[in-house]
N, C-alpha and C. Protein backbone atom coordinates (compact mmCIF):
# COMPACT_ATOMS: atom_id res chain seq x y z
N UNK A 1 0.85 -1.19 0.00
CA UNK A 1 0.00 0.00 0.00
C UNK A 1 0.89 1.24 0.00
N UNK A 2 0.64 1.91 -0.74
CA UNK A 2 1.99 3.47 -0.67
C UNK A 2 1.34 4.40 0.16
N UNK A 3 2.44 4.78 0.72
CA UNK A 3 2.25 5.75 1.73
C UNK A 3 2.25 7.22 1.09
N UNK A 4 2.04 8.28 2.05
CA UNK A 4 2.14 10.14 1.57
C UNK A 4 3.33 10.24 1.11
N UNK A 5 4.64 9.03 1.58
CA UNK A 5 6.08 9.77 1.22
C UNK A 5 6.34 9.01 0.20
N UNK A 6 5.85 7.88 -0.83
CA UNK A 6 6.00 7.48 -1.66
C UNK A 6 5.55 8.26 -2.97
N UNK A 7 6.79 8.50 -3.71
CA UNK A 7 6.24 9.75 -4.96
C UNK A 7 5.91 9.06 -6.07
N UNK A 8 5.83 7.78 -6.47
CA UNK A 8 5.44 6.74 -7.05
C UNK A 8 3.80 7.10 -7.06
N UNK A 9 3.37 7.14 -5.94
CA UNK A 9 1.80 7.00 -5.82
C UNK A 9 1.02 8.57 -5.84
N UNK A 10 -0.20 8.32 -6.97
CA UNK A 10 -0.36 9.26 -7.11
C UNK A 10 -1.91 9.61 -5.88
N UNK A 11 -1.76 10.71 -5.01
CA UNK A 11 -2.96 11.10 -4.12
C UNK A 11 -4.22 10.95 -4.90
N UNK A 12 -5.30 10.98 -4.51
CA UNK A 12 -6.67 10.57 -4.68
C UNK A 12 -7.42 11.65 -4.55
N UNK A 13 -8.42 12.56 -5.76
CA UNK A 13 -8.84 13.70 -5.61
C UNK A 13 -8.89 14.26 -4.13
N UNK A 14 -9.39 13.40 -3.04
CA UNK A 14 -9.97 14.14 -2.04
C UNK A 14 -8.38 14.21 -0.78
N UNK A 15 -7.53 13.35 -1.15
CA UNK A 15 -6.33 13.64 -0.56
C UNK A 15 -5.71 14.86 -0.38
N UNK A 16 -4.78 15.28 1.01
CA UNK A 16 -3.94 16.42 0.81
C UNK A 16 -2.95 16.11 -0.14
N UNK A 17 -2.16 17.12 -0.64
CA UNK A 17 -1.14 17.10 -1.22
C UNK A 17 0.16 17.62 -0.25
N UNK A 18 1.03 17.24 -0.55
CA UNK A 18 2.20 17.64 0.53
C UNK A 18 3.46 18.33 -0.67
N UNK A 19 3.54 19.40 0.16
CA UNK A 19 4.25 20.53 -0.99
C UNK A 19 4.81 21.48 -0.39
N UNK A 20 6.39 21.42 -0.93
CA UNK A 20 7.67 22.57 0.06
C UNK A 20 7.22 22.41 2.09
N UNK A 21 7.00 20.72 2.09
CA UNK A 21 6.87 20.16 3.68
C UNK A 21 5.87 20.51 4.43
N UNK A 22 4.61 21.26 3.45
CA UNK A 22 3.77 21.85 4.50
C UNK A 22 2.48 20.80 4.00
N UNK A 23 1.60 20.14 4.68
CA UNK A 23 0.05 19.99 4.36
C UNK A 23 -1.00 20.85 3.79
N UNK A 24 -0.99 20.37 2.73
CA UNK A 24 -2.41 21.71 2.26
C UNK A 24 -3.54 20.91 1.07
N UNK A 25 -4.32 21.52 1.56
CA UNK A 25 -5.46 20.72 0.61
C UNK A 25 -5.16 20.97 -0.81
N UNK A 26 -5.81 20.09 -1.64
CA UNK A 26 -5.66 20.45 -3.26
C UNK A 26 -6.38 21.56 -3.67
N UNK A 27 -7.45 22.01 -3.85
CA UNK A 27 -8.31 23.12 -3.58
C UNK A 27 -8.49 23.86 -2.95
N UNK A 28 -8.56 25.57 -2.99
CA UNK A 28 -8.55 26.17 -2.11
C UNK A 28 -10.05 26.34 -2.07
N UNK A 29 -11.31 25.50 -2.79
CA UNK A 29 -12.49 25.81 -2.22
C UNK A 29 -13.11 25.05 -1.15
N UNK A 30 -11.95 23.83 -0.60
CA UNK A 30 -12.21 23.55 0.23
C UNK A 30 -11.96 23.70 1.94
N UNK A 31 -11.16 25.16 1.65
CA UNK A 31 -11.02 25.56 2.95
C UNK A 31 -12.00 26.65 2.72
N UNK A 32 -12.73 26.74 2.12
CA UNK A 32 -13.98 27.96 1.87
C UNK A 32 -15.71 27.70 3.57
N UNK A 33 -15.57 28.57 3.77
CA UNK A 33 -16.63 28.28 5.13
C UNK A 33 -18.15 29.02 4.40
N UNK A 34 -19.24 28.60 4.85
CA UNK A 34 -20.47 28.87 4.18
C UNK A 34 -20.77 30.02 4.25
N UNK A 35 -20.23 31.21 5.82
CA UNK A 35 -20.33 32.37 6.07
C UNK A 35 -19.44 32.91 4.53
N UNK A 36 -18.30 32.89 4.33
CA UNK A 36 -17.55 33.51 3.67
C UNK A 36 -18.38 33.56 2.15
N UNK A 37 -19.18 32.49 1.70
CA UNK A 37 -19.67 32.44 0.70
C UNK A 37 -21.00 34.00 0.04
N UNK A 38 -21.41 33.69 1.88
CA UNK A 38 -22.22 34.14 1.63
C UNK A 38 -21.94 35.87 1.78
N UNK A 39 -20.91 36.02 2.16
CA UNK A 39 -20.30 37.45 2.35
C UNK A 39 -20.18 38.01 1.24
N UNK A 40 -19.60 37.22 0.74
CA UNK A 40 -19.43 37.75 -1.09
C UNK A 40 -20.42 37.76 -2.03
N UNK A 41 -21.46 36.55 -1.25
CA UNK A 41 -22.59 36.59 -2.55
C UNK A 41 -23.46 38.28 -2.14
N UNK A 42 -23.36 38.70 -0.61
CA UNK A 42 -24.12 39.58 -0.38
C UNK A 42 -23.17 41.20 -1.10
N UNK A 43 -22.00 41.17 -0.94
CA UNK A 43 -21.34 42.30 -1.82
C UNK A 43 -21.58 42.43 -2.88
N UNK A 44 -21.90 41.14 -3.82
CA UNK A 44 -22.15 41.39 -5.45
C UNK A 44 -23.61 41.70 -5.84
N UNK A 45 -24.12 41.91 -6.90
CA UNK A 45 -25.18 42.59 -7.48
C UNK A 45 -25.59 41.59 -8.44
N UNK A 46 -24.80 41.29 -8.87
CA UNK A 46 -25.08 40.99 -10.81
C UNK A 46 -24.16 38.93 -11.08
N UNK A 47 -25.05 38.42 -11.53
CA UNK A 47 -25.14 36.88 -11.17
C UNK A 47 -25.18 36.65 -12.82
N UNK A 48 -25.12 35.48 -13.24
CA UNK A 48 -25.26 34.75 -14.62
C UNK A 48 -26.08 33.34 -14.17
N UNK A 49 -27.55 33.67 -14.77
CA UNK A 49 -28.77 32.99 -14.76
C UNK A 49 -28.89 31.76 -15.45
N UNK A 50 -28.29 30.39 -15.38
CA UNK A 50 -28.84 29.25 -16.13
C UNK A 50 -29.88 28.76 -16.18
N UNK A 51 -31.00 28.66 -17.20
CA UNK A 51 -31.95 27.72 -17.28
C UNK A 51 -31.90 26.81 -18.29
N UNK A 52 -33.58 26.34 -18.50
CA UNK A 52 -32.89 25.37 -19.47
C UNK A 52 -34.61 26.14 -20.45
N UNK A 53 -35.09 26.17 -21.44
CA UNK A 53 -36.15 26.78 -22.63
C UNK A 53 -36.91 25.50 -22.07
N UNK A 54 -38.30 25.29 -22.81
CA UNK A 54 -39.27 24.34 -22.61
C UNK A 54 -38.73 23.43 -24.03
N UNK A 55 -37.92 23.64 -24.91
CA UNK A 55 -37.22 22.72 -25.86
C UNK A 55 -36.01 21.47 -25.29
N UNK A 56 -35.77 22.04 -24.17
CA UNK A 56 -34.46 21.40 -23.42
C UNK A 56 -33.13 22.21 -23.51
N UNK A 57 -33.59 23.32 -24.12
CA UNK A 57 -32.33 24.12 -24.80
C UNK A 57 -31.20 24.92 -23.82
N UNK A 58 -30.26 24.54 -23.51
CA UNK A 58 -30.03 25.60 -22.31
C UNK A 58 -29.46 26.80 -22.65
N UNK A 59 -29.79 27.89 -21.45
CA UNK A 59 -29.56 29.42 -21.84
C UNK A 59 -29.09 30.47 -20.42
N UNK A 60 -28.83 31.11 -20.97
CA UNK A 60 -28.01 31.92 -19.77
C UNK A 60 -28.34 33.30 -19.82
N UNK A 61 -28.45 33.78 -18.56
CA UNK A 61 -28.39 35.57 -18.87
C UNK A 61 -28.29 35.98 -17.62
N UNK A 62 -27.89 37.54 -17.82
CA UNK A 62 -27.39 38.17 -16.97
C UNK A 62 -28.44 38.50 -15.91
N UNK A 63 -28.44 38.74 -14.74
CA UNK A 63 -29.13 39.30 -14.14
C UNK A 63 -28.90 39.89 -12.74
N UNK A 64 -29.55 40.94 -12.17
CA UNK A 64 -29.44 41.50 -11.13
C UNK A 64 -30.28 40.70 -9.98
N UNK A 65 -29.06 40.92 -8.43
CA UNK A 65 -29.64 40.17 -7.62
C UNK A 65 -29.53 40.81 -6.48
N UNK A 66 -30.37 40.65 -5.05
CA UNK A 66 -30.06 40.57 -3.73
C UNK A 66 -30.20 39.18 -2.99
N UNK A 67 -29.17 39.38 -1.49
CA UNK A 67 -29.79 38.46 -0.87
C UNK A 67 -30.19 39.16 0.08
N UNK A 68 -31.35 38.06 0.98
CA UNK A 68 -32.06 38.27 2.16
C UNK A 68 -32.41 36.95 2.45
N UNK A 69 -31.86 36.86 4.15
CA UNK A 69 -32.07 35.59 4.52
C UNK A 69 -32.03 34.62 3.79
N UNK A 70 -30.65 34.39 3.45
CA UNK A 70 -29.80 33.01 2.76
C UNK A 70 -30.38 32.70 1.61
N UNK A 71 -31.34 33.74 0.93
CA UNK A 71 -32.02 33.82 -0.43
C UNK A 71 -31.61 34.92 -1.21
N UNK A 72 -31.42 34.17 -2.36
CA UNK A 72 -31.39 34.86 -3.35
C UNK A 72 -32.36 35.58 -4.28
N UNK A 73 -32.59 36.79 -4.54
CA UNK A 73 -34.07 37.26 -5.42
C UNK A 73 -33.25 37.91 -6.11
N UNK A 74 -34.15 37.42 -7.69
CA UNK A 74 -33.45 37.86 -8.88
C UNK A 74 -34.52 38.88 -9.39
N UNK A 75 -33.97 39.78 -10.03
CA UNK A 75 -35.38 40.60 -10.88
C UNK A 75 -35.25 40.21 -12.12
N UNK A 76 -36.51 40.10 -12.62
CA UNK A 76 -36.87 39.94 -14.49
C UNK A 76 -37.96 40.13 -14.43
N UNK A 77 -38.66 40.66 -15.82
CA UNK A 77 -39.61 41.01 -15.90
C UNK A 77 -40.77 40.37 -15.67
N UNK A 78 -42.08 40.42 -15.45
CA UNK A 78 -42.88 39.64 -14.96
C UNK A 78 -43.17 38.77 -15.64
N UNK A 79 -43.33 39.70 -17.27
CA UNK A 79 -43.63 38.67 -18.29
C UNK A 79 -42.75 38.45 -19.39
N UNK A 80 -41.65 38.44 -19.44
CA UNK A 80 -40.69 37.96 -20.03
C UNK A 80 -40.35 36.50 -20.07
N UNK A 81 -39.90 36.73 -21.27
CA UNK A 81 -39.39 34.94 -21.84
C UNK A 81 -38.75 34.56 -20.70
N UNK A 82 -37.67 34.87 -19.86
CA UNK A 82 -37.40 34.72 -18.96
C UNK A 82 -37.86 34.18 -18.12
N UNK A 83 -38.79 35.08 -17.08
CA UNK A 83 -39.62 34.50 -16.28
C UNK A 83 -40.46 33.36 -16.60
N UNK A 84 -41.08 33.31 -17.72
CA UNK A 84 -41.87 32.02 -18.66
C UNK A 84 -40.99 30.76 -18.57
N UNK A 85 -39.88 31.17 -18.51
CA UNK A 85 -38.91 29.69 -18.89
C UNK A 85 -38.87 28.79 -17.08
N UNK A 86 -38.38 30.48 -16.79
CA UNK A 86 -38.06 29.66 -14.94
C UNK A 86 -39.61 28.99 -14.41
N UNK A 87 -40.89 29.89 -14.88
CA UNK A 87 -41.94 29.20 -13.91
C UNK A 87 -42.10 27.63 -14.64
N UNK A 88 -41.45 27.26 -15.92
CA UNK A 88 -42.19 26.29 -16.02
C UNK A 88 -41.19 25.38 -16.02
N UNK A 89 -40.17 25.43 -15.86
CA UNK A 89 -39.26 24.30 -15.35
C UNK A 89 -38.36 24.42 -13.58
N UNK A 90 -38.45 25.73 -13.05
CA UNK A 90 -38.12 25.86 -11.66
C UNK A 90 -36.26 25.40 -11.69
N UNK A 91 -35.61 24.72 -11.80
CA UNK A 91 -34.22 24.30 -12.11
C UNK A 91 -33.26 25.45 -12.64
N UNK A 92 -32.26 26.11 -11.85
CA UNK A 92 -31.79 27.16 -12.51
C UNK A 92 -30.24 26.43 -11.57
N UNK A 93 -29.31 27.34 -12.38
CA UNK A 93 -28.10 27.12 -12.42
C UNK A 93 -27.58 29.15 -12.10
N UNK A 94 -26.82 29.04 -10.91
CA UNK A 94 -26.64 30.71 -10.65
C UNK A 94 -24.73 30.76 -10.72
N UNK A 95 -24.13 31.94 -11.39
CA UNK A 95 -23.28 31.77 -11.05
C UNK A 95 -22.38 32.99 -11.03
N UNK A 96 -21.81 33.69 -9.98
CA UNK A 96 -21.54 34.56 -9.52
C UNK A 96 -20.20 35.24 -9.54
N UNK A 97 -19.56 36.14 -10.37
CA UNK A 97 -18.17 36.23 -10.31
C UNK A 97 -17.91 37.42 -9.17
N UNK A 98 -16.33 36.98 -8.65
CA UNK A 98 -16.12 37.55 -7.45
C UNK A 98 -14.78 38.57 -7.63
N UNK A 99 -14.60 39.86 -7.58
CA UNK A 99 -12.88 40.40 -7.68
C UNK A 99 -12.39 39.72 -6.44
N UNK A 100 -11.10 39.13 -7.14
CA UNK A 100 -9.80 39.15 -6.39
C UNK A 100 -8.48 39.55 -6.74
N UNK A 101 -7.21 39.56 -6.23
CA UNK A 101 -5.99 40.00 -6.31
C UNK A 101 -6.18 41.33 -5.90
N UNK A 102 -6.83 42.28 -5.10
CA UNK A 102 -6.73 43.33 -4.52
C UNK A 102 -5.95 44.58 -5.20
N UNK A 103 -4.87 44.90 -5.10
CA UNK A 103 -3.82 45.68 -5.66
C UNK A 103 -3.01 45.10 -6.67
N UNK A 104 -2.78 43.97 -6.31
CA UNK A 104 -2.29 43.46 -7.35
C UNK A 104 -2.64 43.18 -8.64
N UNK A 105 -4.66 43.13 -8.50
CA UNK A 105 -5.42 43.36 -10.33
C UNK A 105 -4.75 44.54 -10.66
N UNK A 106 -4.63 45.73 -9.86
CA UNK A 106 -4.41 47.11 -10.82
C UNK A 106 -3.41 46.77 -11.67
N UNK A 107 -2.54 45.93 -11.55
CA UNK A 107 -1.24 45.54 -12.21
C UNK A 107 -0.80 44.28 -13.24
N UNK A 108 -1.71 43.18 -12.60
CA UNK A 108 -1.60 41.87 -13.36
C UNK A 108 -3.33 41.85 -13.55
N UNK A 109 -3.62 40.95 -14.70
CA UNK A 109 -4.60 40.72 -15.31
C UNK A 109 -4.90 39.50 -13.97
N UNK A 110 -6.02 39.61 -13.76
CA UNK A 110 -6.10 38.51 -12.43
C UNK A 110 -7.92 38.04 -12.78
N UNK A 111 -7.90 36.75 -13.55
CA UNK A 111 -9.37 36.64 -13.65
C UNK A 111 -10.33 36.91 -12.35
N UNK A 112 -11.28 36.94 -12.10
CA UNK A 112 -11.98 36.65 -10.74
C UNK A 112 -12.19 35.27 -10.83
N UNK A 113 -12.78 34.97 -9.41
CA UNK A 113 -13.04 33.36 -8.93
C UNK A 113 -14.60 33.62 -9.07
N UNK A 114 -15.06 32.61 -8.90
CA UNK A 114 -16.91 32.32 -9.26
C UNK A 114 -17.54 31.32 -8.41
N UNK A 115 -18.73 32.15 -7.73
CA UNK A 115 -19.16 31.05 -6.84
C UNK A 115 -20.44 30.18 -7.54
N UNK A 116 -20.15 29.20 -8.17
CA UNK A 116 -21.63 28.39 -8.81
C UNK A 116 -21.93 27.55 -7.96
N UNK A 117 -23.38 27.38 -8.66
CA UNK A 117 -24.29 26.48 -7.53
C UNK A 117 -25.97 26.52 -8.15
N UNK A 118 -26.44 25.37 -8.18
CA UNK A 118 -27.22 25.04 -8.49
C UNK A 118 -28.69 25.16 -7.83
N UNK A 119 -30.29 25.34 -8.21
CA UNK A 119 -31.09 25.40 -6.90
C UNK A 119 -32.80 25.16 -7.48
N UNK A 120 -33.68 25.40 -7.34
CA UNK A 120 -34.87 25.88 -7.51
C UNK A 120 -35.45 26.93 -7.26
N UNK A 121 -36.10 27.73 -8.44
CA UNK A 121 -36.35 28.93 -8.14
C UNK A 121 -37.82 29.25 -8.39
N UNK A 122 -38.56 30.31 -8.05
CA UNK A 122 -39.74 30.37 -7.96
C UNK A 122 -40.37 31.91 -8.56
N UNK A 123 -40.91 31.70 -9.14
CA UNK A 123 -41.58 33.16 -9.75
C UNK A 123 -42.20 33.52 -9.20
N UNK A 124 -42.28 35.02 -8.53
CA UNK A 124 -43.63 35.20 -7.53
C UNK A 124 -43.89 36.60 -8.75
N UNK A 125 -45.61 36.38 -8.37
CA UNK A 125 -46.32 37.70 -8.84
C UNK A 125 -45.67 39.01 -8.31
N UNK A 126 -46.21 39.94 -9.37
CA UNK A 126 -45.22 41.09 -9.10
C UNK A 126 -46.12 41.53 -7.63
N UNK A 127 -45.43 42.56 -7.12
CA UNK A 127 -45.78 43.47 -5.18
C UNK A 127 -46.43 41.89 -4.57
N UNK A 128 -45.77 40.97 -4.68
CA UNK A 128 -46.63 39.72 -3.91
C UNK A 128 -45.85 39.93 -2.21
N UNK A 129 -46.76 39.83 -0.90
CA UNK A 129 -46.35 40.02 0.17
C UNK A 129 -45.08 39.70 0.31
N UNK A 130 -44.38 37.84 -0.12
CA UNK A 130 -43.54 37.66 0.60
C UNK A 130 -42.49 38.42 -0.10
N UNK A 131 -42.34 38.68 -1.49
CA UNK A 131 -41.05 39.40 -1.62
C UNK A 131 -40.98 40.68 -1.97
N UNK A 132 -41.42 41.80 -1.22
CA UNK A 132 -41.52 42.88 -0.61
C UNK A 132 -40.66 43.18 -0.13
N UNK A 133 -39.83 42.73 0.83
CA UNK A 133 -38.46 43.28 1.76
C UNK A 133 -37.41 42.92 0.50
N UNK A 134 -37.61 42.29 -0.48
CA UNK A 134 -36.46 41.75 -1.33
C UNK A 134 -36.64 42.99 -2.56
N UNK A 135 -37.25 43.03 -2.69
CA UNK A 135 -37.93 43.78 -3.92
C UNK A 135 -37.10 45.56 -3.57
N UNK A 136 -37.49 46.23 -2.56
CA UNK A 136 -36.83 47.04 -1.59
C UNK A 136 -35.40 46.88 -2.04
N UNK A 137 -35.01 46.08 -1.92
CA UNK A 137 -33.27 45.97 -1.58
C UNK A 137 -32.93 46.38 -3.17
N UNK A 138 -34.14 45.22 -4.05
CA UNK A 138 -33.15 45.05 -5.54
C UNK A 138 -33.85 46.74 -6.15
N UNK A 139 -34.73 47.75 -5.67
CA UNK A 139 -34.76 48.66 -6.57
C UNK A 139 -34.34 49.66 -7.25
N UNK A 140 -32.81 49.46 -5.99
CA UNK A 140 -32.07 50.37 -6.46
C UNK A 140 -30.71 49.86 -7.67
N UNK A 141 -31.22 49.02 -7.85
CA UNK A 141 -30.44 47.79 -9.12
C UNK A 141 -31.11 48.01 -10.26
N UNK A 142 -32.72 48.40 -10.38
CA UNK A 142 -33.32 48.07 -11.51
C UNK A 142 -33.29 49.80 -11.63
N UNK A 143 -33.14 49.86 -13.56
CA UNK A 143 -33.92 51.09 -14.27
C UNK A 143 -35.23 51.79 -13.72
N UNK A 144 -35.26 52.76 -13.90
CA UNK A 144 -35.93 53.61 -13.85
C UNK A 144 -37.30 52.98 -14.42
């Protein structure tokens, strides 16, 4: 059976890797904590919307977001193709880009990191009670 100090054997996705003598995971999204996720999802505005058309077709678009209470509310129009697509299949795909490299973007081209994640989403009628406090948050996101 090979051991961590055998370089013969190659680690197993979910293994540490051992590198310049220190322990460190292979991924740095797995030292990621659920608070931190959600810190960033609450700084950003603007998300990339996966669904899928009533053809099976899949499609993407931009859209503006808040959270409130570990939810996400997206705006689109009430009656837009959009909204038509999400009420009738519910299955959306969200995915969120994040700045990093601080000072160092001003200088090096530094892509951002992206938080995706998959969920069910729900169309509510427009001024409907429950998303009222959400609606509030996103109006200063939407046009005039």
């Amino acid at each position: 059976m090979p051991t961590s100090h055998d370089r013969s054997a190659a680690p197993s996705p979910s293994a540490p890797v051992e590198r310049a003598g220190r322990r460190r995971d292979k991924t740095a999204a797995s030292n990621l904590r659920t608070e931190q996720v959600w810190r960033s999802l609450d700084r950003a505005s603007v998300a990339v919307l996966g669904h899928v058309t009533g053809a099976g077709q899949p499609r993407t678009s931009g859209v503006v977001y808040k959270t409130l209470n570990r939810r996400l509310y997206v705006a689109v129009g009430p009656s837009s193709w959009k909204a038509r697509q999400i009420a009738a299949d519910h299955h959306v795909s969200v995915t969120v880009l994040v700045r990093r490299g601080g000072l160092l973007a001003l200088l090096f081209p530094i892509p951002p990191a992206t938080i995706t994640f998959h969920g069910t989403a729900v169309v509510h009628a427009p001024g409907a009670p429950e998303v009222r406090p959400a609606l509030a948050k996103l109006k200063r996101l939407l046009p005039p």
